[in-house]
CSV table of C-alpha atoms in Angstrom, one decimal:
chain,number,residue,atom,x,y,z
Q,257,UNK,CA,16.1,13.2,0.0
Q,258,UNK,CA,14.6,11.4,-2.9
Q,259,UNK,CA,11.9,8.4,-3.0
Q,260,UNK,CA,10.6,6.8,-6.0
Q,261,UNK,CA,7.2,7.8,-6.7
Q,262,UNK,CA,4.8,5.3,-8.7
Q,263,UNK,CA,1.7,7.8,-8.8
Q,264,UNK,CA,0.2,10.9,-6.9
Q,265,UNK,CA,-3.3,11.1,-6.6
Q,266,UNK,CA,-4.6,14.6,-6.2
Q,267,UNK,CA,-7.8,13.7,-4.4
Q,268,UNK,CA,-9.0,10.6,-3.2
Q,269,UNK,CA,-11.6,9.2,-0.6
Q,270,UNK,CA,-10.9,5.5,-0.3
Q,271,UNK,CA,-7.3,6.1,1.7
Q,272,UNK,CA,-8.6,7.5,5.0
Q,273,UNK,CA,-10.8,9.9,6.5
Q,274,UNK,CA,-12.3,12.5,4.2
Q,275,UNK,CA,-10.5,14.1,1.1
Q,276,UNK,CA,-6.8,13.3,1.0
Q,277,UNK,CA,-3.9,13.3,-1.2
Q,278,UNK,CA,-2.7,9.5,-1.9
Q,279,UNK,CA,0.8,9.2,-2.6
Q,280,UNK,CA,2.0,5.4,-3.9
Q,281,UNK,CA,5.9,5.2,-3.4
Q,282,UNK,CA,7.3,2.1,-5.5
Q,283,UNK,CA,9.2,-1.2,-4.2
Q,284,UNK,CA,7.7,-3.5,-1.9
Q,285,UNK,CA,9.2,-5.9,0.8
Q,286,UNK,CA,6.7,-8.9,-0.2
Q,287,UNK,CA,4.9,-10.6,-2.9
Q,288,UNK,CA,1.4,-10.8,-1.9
Q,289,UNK,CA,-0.3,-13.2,-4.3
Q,290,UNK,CA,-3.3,-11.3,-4.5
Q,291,UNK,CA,-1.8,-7.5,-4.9
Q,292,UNK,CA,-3.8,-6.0,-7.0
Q,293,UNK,CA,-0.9,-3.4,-8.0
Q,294,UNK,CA,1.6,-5.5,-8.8
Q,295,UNK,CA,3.7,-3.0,-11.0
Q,296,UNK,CA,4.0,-1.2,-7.6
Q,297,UNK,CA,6.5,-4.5,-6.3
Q,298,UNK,CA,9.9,-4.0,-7.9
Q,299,UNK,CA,11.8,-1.3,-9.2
Q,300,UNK,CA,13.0,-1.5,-13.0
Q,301,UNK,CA,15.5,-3.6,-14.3
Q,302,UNK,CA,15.7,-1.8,-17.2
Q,303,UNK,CA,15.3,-4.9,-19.9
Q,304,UNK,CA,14.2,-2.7,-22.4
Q,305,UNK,CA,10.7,-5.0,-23.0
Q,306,UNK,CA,8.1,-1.7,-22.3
Q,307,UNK,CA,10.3,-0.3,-24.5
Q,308,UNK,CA,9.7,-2.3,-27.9
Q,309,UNK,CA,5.9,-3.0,-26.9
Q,310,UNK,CA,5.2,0.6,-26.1
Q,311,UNK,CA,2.6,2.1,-29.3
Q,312,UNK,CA,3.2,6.0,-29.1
Q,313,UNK,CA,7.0,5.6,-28.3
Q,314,UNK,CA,6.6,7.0,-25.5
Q,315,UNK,CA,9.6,4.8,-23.4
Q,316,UNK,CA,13.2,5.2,-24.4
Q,317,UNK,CA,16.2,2.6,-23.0
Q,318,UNK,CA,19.1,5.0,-21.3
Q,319,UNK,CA,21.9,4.3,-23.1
Q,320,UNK,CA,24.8,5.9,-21.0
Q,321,UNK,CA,25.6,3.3,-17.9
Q,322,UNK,CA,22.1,2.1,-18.1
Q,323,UNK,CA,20.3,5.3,-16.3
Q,324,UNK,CA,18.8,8.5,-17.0
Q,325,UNK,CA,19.8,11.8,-14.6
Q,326,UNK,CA,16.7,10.7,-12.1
Q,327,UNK,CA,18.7,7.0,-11.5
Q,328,UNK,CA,16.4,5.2,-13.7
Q,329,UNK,CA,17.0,3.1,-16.8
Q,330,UNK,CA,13.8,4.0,-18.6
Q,331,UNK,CA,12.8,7.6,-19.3
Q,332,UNK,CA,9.2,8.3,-19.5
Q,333,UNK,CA,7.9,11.0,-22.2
Q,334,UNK,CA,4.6,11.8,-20.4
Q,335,UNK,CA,3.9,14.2,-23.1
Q,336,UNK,CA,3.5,11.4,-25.5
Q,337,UNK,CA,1.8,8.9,-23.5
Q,338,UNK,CA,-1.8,8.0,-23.6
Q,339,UNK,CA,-2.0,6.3,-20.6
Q,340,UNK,CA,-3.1,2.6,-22.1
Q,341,UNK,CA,-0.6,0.5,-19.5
Q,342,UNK,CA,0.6,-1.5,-22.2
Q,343,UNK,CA,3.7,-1.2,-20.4
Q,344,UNK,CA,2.8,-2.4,-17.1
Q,345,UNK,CA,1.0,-5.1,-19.1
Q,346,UNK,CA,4.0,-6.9,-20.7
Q,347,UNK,CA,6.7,-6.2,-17.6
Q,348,UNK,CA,7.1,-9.5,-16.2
Q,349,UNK,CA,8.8,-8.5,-13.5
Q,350,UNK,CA,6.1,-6.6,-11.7
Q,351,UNK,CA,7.0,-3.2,-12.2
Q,352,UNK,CA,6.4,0.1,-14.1
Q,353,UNK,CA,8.7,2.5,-16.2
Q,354,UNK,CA,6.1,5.0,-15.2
Q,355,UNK,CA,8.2,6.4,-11.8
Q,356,UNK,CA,9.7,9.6,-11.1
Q,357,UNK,CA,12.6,10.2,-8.3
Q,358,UNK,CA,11.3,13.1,-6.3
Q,359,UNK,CA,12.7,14.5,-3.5
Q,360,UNK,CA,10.3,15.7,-0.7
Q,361,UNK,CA,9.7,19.6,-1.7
Q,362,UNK,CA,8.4,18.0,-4.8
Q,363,UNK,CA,6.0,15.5,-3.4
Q,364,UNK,CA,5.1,18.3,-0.7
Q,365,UNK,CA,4.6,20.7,-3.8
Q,366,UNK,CA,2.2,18.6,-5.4
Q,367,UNK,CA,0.8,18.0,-1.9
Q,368,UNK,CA,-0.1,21.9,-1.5
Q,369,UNK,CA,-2.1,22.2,-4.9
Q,370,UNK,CA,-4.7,20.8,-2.9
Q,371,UNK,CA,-4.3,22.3,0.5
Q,372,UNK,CA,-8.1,23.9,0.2
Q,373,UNK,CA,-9.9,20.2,-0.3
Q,374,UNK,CA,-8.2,17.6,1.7
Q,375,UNK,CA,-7.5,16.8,5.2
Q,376,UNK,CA,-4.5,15.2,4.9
Q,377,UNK,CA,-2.4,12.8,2.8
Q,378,UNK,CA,-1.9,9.0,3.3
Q,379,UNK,CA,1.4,7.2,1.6
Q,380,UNK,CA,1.0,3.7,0.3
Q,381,UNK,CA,3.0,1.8,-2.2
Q,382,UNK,CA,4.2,-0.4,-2.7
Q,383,UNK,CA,5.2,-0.6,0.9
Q,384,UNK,CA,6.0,3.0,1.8
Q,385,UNK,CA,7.8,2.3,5.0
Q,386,UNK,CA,10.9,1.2,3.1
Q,387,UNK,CA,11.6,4.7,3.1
Q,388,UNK,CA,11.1,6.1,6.8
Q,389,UNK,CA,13.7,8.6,6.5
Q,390,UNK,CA,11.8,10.2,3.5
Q,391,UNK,CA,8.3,9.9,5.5
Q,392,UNK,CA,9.5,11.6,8.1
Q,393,UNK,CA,10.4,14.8,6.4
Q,394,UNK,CA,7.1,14.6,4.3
Q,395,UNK,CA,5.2,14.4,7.3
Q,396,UNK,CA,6.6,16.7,9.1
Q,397,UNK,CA,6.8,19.6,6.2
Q,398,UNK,CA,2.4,18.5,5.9
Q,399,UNK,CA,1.8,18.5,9.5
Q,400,UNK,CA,3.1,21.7,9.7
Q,401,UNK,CA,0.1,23.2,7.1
Q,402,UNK,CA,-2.5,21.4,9.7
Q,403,UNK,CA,-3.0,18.4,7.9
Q,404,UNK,CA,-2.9,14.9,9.0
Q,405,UNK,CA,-0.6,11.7,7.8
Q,406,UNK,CA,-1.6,8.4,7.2
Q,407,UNK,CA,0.3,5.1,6.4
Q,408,UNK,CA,-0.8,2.3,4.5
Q,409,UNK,CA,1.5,-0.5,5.2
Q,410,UNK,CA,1.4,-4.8,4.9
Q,411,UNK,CA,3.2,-4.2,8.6
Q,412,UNK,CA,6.2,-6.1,8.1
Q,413,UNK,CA,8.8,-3.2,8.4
Q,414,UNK,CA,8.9,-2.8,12.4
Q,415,UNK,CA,7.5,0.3,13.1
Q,416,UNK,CA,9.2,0.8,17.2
Q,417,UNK,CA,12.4,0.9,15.1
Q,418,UNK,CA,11.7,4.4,13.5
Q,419,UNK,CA,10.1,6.7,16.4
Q,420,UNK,CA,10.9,10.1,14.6
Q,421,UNK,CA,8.2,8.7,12.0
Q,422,UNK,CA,5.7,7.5,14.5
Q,423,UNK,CA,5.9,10.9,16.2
Q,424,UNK,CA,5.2,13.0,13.1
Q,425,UNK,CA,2.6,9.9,11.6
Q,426,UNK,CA,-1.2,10.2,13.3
Q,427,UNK,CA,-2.7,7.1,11.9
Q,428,UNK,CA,-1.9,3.6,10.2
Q,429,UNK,CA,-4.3,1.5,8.1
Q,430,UNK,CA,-2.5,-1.9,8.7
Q,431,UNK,CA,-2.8,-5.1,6.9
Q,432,UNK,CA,-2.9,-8.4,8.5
Q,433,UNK,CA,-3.2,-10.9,5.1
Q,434,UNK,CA,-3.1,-14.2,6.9
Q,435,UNK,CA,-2.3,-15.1,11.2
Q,436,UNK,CA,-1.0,-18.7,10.4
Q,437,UNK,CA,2.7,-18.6,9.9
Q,438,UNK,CA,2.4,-21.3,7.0
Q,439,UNK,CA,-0.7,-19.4,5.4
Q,440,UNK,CA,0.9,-16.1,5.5
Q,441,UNK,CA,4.1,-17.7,3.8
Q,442,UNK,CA,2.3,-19.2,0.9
Q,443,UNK,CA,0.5,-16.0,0.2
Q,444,UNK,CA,3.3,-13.5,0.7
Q,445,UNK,CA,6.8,-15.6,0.8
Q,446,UNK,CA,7.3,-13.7,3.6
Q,447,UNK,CA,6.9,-13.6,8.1
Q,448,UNK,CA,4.2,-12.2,9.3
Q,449,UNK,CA,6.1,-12.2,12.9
Q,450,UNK,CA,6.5,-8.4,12.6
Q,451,UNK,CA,2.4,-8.0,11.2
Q,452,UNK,CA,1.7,-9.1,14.3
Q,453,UNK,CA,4.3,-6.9,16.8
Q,454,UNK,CA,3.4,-4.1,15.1
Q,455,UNK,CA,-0.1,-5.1,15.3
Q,456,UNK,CA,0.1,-4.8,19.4
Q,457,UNK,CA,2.9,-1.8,19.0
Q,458,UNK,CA,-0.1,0.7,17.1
Q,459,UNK,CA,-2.7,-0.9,19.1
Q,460,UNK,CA,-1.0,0.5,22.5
Q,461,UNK,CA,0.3,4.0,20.6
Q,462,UNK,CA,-3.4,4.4,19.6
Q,463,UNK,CA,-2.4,4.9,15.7
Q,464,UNK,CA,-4.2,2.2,13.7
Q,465,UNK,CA,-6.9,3.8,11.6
Q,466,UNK,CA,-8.2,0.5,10.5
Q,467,UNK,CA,-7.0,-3.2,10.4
Q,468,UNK,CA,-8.3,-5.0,6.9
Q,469,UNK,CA,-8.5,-8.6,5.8
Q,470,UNK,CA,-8.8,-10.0,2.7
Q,471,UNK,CA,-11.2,-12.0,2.5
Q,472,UNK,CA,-11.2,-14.9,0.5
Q,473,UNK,CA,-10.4,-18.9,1.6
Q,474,UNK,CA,-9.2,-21.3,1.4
Q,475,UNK,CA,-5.9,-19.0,0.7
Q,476,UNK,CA,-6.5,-16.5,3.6
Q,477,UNK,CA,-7.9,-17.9,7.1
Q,478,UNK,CA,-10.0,-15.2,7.6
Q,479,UNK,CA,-11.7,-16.5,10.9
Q,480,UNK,CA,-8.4,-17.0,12.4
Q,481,UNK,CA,-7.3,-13.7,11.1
Q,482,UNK,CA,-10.5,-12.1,13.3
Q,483,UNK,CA,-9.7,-14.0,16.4
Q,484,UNK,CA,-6.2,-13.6,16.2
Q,485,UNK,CA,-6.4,-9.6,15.7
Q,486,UNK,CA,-9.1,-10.0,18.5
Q,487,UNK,CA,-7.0,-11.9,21.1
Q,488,UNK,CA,-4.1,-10.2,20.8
Q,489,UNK,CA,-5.6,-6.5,21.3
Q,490,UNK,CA,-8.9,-7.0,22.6
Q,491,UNK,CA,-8.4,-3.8,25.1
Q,492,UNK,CA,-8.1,-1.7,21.9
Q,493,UNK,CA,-11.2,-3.0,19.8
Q,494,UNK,CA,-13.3,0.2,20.3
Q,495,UNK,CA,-10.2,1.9,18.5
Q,496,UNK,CA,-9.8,1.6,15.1
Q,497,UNK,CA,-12.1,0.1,12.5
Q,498,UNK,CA,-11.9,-3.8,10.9
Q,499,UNK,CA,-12.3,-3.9,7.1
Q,500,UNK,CA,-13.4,-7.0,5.7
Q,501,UNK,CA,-12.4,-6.5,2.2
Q,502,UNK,CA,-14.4,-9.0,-0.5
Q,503,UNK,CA,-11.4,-10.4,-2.7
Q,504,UNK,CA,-12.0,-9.1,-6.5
Q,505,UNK,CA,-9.3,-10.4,-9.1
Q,506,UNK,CA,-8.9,-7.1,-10.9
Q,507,UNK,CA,-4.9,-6.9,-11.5
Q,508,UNK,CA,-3.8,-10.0,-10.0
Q,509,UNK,CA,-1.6,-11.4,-12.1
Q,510,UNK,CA,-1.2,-14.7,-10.2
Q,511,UNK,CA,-3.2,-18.2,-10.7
Q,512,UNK,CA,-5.7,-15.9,-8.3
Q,513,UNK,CA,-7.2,-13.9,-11.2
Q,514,UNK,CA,-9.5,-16.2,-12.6
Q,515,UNK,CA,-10.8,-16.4,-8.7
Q,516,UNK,CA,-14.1,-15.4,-7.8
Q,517,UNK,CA,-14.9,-13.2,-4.9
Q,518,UNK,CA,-16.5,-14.2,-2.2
Q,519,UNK,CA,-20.8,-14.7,-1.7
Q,520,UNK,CA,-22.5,-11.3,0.7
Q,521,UNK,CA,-23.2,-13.9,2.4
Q,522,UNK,CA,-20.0,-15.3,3.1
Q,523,UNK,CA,-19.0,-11.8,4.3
Q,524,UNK,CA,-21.7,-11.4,6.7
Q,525,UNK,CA,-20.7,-15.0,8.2
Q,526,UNK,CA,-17.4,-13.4,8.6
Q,527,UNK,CA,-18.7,-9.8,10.1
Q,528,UNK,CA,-21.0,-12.0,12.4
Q,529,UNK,CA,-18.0,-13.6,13.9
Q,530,UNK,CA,-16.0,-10.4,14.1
Q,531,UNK,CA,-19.1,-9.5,16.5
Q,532,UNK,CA,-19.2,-12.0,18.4
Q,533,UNK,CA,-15.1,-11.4,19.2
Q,534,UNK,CA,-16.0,-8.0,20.5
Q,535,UNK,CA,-15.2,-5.6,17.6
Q,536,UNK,CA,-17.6,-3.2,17.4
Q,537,UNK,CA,-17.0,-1.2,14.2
Q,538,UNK,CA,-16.7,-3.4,10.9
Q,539,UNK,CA,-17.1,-2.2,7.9
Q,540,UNK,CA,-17.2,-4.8,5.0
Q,541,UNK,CA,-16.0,-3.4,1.4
Protein backbone atom coordinates (compact mmCIF):
# COMPACT_ATOMS: atom_id res chain seq x y z
CA UNK A 1 0.00 0.00 0.00
CA UNK A 2 1.47 3.18 -1.26
CA UNK A 3 0.92 7.06 -0.18
CA UNK A 4 2.54 9.93 -1.58
CA UNK A 5 4.99 11.34 0.68
CA UNK A 6 5.90 15.26 0.45
CA UNK A 7 8.68 15.10 3.24
CA UNK A 8 9.82 13.08 6.38
CA UNK A 9 11.14 14.78 9.10
CA UNK A 10 13.47 12.74 11.24
CA UNK A 11 12.96 14.68 14.53
CA UNK A 12 10.73 17.25 15.30
CA UNK A 13 9.17 19.01 18.49
CA UNK A 14 6.50 21.26 17.18
CA UNK A 15 3.97 18.14 16.02
CA UNK A 16 3.06 16.73 19.44
CA UNK A 17 4.42 15.69 22.65
CA UNK A 18 8.10 15.27 22.95
CA UNK A 19 10.51 14.10 20.10
CA UNK A 20 8.59 12.60 17.14
CA UNK A 21 8.90 11.66 13.63
CA UNK A 22 6.69 14.10 11.40
CA UNK A 23 5.55 12.59 8.29
CA UNK A 24 3.76 15.19 5.59
CA UNK A 25 1.66 12.90 3.06
CA UNK A 26 0.70 15.19 -0.15
CA UNK A 27 -2.96 16.24 -1.48
CA UNK A 28 -5.35 18.07 0.49
CA UNK A 29 -9.25 18.15 0.55
CA UNK A 30 -9.28 22.15 0.84
CA UNK A 31 -7.75 25.33 -0.06
CA UNK A 32 -7.21 27.16 3.10
CA UNK A 33 -6.24 30.73 2.11
CA UNK A 34 -3.79 31.06 4.68
CA UNK A 35 -1.81 27.49 4.30
CA UNK A 36 1.33 28.09 4.78
CA UNK A 37 2.44 24.81 2.79
CA UNK A 38 0.69 25.28 -0.11
CA UNK A 39 2.89 22.90 -2.42
CA UNK A 40 1.51 20.31 0.03
CA UNK A 41 -2.41 20.88 -1.81
CA UNK A 42 -2.31 19.11 -5.12
CA UNK A 43 -0.57 16.40 -6.66
CA UNK A 44 1.46 17.14 -9.99
CA UNK A 45 0.08 17.70 -13.23
CA UNK A 46 3.05 17.17 -14.73
CA UNK A 47 3.22 20.59 -16.96
CA UNK A 48 6.73 20.48 -17.23
CA UNK A 49 7.15 24.38 -15.69
CA UNK A 50 9.72 23.12 -12.53
CA UNK A 51 11.17 21.51 -15.16
CA UNK A 52 12.60 24.42 -17.43
CA UNK A 53 13.04 26.83 -14.20
CA UNK A 54 14.94 24.26 -12.29
CA UNK A 55 19.04 25.65 -12.06
CA UNK A 56 20.98 22.27 -11.32
CA UNK A 57 18.69 20.21 -13.68
CA UNK A 58 17.75 18.40 -11.21
CA UNK A 59 13.74 17.71 -12.56
CA UNK A 60 13.29 15.64 -15.78
CA UNK A 61 9.51 15.44 -17.62
CA UNK A 62 8.58 11.49 -18.00
CA UNK A 63 8.37 10.98 -21.37
CA UNK A 64 6.64 7.42 -21.65
CA UNK A 65 2.60 7.94 -20.90
CA UNK A 66 3.44 10.84 -18.86
CA UNK A 67 4.86 8.91 -15.63
CA UNK A 68 7.86 7.59 -14.16
CA UNK A 69 7.80 3.75 -12.39
CA UNK A 70 6.59 5.52 -8.87
CA UNK A 71 3.24 6.97 -10.84
CA UNK A 72 4.61 10.34 -11.18
CA UNK A 73 5.20 12.64 -14.06
CA UNK A 74 8.23 14.33 -12.74
CA UNK A 75 11.35 12.40 -11.58
CA UNK A 76 13.29 14.02 -8.93
CA UNK A 77 17.37 13.65 -9.00
CA UNK A 78 17.87 14.25 -5.23
CA UNK A 79 21.45 13.73 -5.88
CA UNK A 80 21.62 16.87 -7.92
CA UNK A 81 19.48 19.06 -6.00
CA UNK A 82 20.40 21.82 -3.74
CA UNK A 83 17.42 22.24 -2.07
CA UNK A 84 16.67 26.14 -3.19
CA UNK A 85 12.61 25.45 -3.88
CA UNK A 86 12.80 27.20 -7.03
CA UNK A 87 10.42 24.56 -7.99
CA UNK A 88 7.86 24.99 -5.56
CA UNK A 89 8.36 28.68 -6.23
CA UNK A 90 7.16 28.84 -9.90
CA UNK A 91 4.31 25.75 -9.63
CA UNK A 92 1.23 27.60 -9.94
CA UNK A 93 -0.75 24.96 -9.14
CA UNK A 94 0.24 24.51 -5.57
CA UNK A 95 2.30 21.53 -5.65
CA UNK A 96 5.75 20.03 -5.57
CA UNK A 97 7.79 17.56 -7.87
CA UNK A 98 9.61 16.81 -4.75
CA UNK A 99 7.27 13.51 -3.70
CA UNK A 100 8.07 10.04 -3.44
CA UNK A 101 5.39 7.00 -3.61
CA UNK A 102 6.27 4.84 -0.65
CA UNK A 103 4.60 2.07 0.50
CA UNK A 104 4.33 1.63 4.36
CA UNK A 105 7.60 -0.61 5.12
CA UNK A 106 9.36 2.32 3.76
CA UNK A 107 7.83 5.07 5.64
CA UNK A 108 8.02 2.64 8.78
CA UNK A 109 11.75 2.14 7.82
CA UNK A 110 12.62 5.58 7.96
CA UNK A 111 10.36 5.75 11.03
CA UNK A 112 12.77 3.10 12.94
CA UNK A 113 16.13 5.12 12.27
CA UNK A 114 14.98 7.05 15.04
CA UNK A 115 13.34 4.60 17.36
CA UNK A 116 16.07 5.58 20.27
CA UNK A 117 14.90 9.56 20.32
CA UNK A 118 11.28 9.90 19.67
CA UNK A 119 8.08 9.05 21.24
CA UNK A 120 6.07 8.63 18.50
CA UNK A 121 5.23 9.92 15.00
CA UNK A 122 2.47 12.36 13.96
CA UNK A 123 1.19 12.37 10.03
CA UNK A 124 0.19 15.65 8.55
CA UNK A 125 0.03 16.81 5.03
CA UNK A 126 -1.45 17.91 3.25
CA UNK A 127 -4.51 16.32 4.83
CA UNK A 128 -3.28 12.82 5.76
CA UNK A 129 -6.60 11.34 6.36
CA UNK A 130 -7.24 11.06 2.54
CA UNK A 131 -5.36 7.96 2.98
CA UNK A 132 -6.91 6.04 6.13
CA UNK A 133 -6.23 2.74 4.78
CA UNK A 134 -2.49 3.58 4.62
CA UNK A 135 -2.61 5.14 8.26
CA UNK A 136 -3.90 2.37 9.54
CA UNK A 137 -1.17 -0.07 8.63
CA UNK A 138 1.49 2.69 9.60
CA UNK A 139 0.07 2.96 12.84
CA UNK A 140 -0.37 -0.17 13.58
CA UNK A 141 3.34 -1.57 12.35
CA UNK A 142 4.60 1.82 15.04
CA UNK A 143 2.40 1.04 17.80
CA UNK A 144 3.65 -2.13 17.84
CA UNK A 145 7.52 -0.73 18.76
CA UNK A 146 5.72 1.26 21.74
CA UNK A 147 5.36 4.41 20.21
CA UNK A 148 2.48 6.60 19.89
CA UNK A 149 0.48 8.08 16.65
CA UNK A 150 -0.75 11.37 16.08
CA UNK A 151 -2.89 13.05 13.36
CA UNK A 152 -2.83 16.44 12.22
CA UNK A 153 -5.88 16.99 10.26
CA UNK A 154 -8.24 20.38 9.00
CA UNK A 155 -11.23 17.70 10.29
CA UNK A 156 -13.17 17.59 7.25
CA UNK A 157 -12.71 13.87 6.38
CA UNK A 158 -15.27 12.21 9.04
CA UNK A 159 -13.36 10.43 11.28
CA UNK A 160 -16.47 7.71 12.81
CA UNK A 161 -16.32 6.44 9.19
CA UNK A 162 -12.86 4.82 9.59
CA UNK A 163 -12.77 3.01 13.23
CA UNK A 164 -9.85 0.59 12.41
CA UNK A 165 -7.83 3.99 12.21
CA UNK A 166 -9.20 5.48 15.32
CA UNK A 167 -8.47 2.27 17.25
CA UNK A 168 -4.75 2.13 16.22
CA UNK A 169 -4.55 6.42 16.26
CA UNK A 170 -3.96 7.77 20.23
CA UNK A 171 -4.29 11.44 19.59
CA UNK A 172 -5.60 14.16 17.00
CA UNK A 173 -4.37 17.76 16.79
CA UNK A 174 -7.56 19.14 15.01
CA UNK A 175 -8.11 22.34 13.26
CA UNK A 176 -11.15 24.38 13.49
CA UNK A 177 -10.24 27.57 10.90
CA UNK A 178 -13.52 29.42 11.09
CA UNK A 179 -17.27 28.21 13.05
CA UNK A 180 -19.44 30.48 10.72
CA UNK A 181 -20.54 28.40 7.69
CA UNK A 182 -20.01 31.56 5.37
CA UNK A 183 -16.51 32.41 7.01
CA UNK A 184 -15.26 29.01 6.84
CA UNK A 185 -16.36 28.93 3.01
CA UNK A 186 -14.49 32.11 2.03
CA UNK A 187 -11.35 30.89 3.71
CA UNK A 188 -11.30 27.25 2.66
CA UNK A 189 -14.09 26.78 -0.31
CA UNK A 190 -15.07 24.15 1.66
CA UNK A 191 -17.93 22.87 4.87
CA UNK A 192 -16.87 22.97 7.92
CA UNK A 193 -20.13 20.67 8.90
CA UNK A 194 -17.75 17.70 9.36
CA UNK A 195 -14.92 20.25 11.54
CA UNK A 196 -17.44 20.40 13.80
CA UNK A 197 -18.89 16.50 14.07
CA UNK A 198 -15.68 15.39 14.31
CA UNK A 199 -15.01 18.10 16.75
CA UNK A 200 -17.75 16.39 19.33
CA UNK A 201 -16.78 12.68 17.82
CA UNK A 202 -12.80 13.07 19.44
CA UNK A 203 -14.08 15.17 22.10
CA UNK A 204 -16.30 12.03 23.42
CA UNK A 205 -13.38 9.22 22.26
CA UNK A 206 -10.98 11.42 24.34
CA UNK A 207 -8.33 11.73 21.26
CA UNK A 208 -7.93 15.39 20.53
CA UNK A 209 -4.37 16.37 21.55
CA UNK A 210 -5.13 20.02 20.88
CA UNK A 211 -7.72 22.16 19.07
CA UNK A 212 -5.86 25.45 17.24
CA UNK A 213 -7.14 28.53 15.67
CA UNK A 214 -5.74 30.79 13.64
CA UNK A 215 -5.83 33.77 14.61
CA UNK A 216 -6.25 36.61 12.58
CA UNK A 217 -9.69 38.82 11.75
CA UNK A 218 -11.46 39.97 10.06
CA UNK A 219 -10.93 36.63 7.85
CA UNK A 220 -11.19 34.14 10.75
CA UNK A 221 -13.83 34.85 13.70
CA UNK A 222 -11.76 33.86 16.19
CA UNK A 223 -14.14 34.71 19.22
CA UNK A 224 -16.86 32.70 17.71
CA UNK A 225 -14.38 30.04 16.96
CA UNK A 226 -13.63 29.94 21.06
CA UNK A 227 -17.27 29.92 22.00
CA UNK A 228 -18.24 27.69 19.47
CA UNK A 229 -15.46 24.86 20.35
CA UNK A 230 -16.58 25.86 24.02
CA UNK A 231 -20.30 25.25 23.64
CA UNK A 232 -20.25 22.40 21.79
CA UNK A 233 -17.79 20.32 24.19
CA UNK A 234 -17.67 22.18 27.28
CA UNK A 235 -17.71 18.61 29.32
CA UNK A 236 -14.39 17.90 27.60
CA UNK A 237 -12.43 21.34 28.17
CA UNK A 238 -10.01 19.98 30.83
CA UNK A 239 -8.93 17.46 27.92
CA UNK A 240 -7.01 18.59 25.34
CA UNK A 241 -5.15 21.86 24.88
CA UNK A 242 -6.48 25.22 22.75
CA UNK A 243 -3.76 26.77 20.53
CA UNK A 244 -4.17 30.16 19.61
CA UNK A 245 -1.83 30.43 16.74
CA UNK A 246 -0.65 34.30 15.82
CA UNK A 247 -1.15 34.35 11.86
CA UNK A 248 2.43 34.96 10.14
CA UNK A 249 2.36 35.24 6.22
CA UNK A 250 5.47 33.10 5.66
CA UNK A 251 4.37 30.86 2.42
CA UNK A 252 1.06 32.13 1.82
CA UNK A 253 0.70 32.65 -1.48
CA UNK A 254 -2.73 34.24 -1.48
CA UNK A 255 -3.61 38.20 -1.24
CA UNK A 256 -2.96 37.07 2.72
CA UNK A 257 0.85 37.42 2.42
CA UNK A 258 1.37 40.90 2.62
CA UNK A 259 -0.90 40.48 6.02
CA UNK A 260 0.38 41.36 9.17
CA UNK A 261 0.07 39.17 12.23
CA UNK A 262 -1.73 39.97 14.84
CA UNK A 263 -0.71 42.61 18.10
CA UNK A 264 0.35 40.27 21.78
CA UNK A 265 -2.11 42.06 22.74
CA UNK A 266 -4.75 41.08 20.52
CA UNK A 267 -3.80 37.51 21.46
CA UNK A 268 -4.19 37.91 25.06
CA UNK A 269 -7.79 39.61 24.39
CA UNK A 270 -8.47 36.35 22.67
CA UNK A 271 -6.72 33.90 25.53
CA UNK A 272 -8.74 36.11 28.11
CA UNK A 273 -12.01 35.11 26.43
CA UNK A 274 -10.94 31.52 25.96
CA UNK A 275 -10.90 31.79 30.00
CA UNK A 276 -13.57 33.09 30.62
CA UNK A 277 -15.47 30.09 28.41
CA UNK A 278 -13.99 27.62 30.69
CA UNK A 279 -10.77 26.28 28.95
CA UNK A 280 -8.31 25.83 31.17
CA UNK A 281 -5.12 25.05 29.20
CA UNK A 282 -4.30 27.66 26.29
CA UNK A 283 -1.33 27.90 24.94
CA UNK A 284 -0.84 30.90 22.48
CA UNK A 285 1.99 30.35 19.57
Amino acid sequence: MRAPVNKIIPLSVVDGPGNRTSVFLQKCNIACAYCHNPETQRMCTGCGICVEKCPVQALSLVQEKGRDLEGLPVIWDEKKCVQCDTCIRVCPYFSSPKIHLMEVEEVFSEIKKNLPFIRGITVSGGECTLYPEFLTELFTQVRAEGLTCYIDSNGCVDFSRYPDLMDVCDKVMLDVKAWDENVFYSLTRSSNETVKKNLIYLAKRHQLEEVRIVCLEPEVDVEAVIRGIAGSVREHLDDFTLKLIAFRSHGVRTALKDKEMPSGEQMEKWRGIAVNCGFSNIRIV
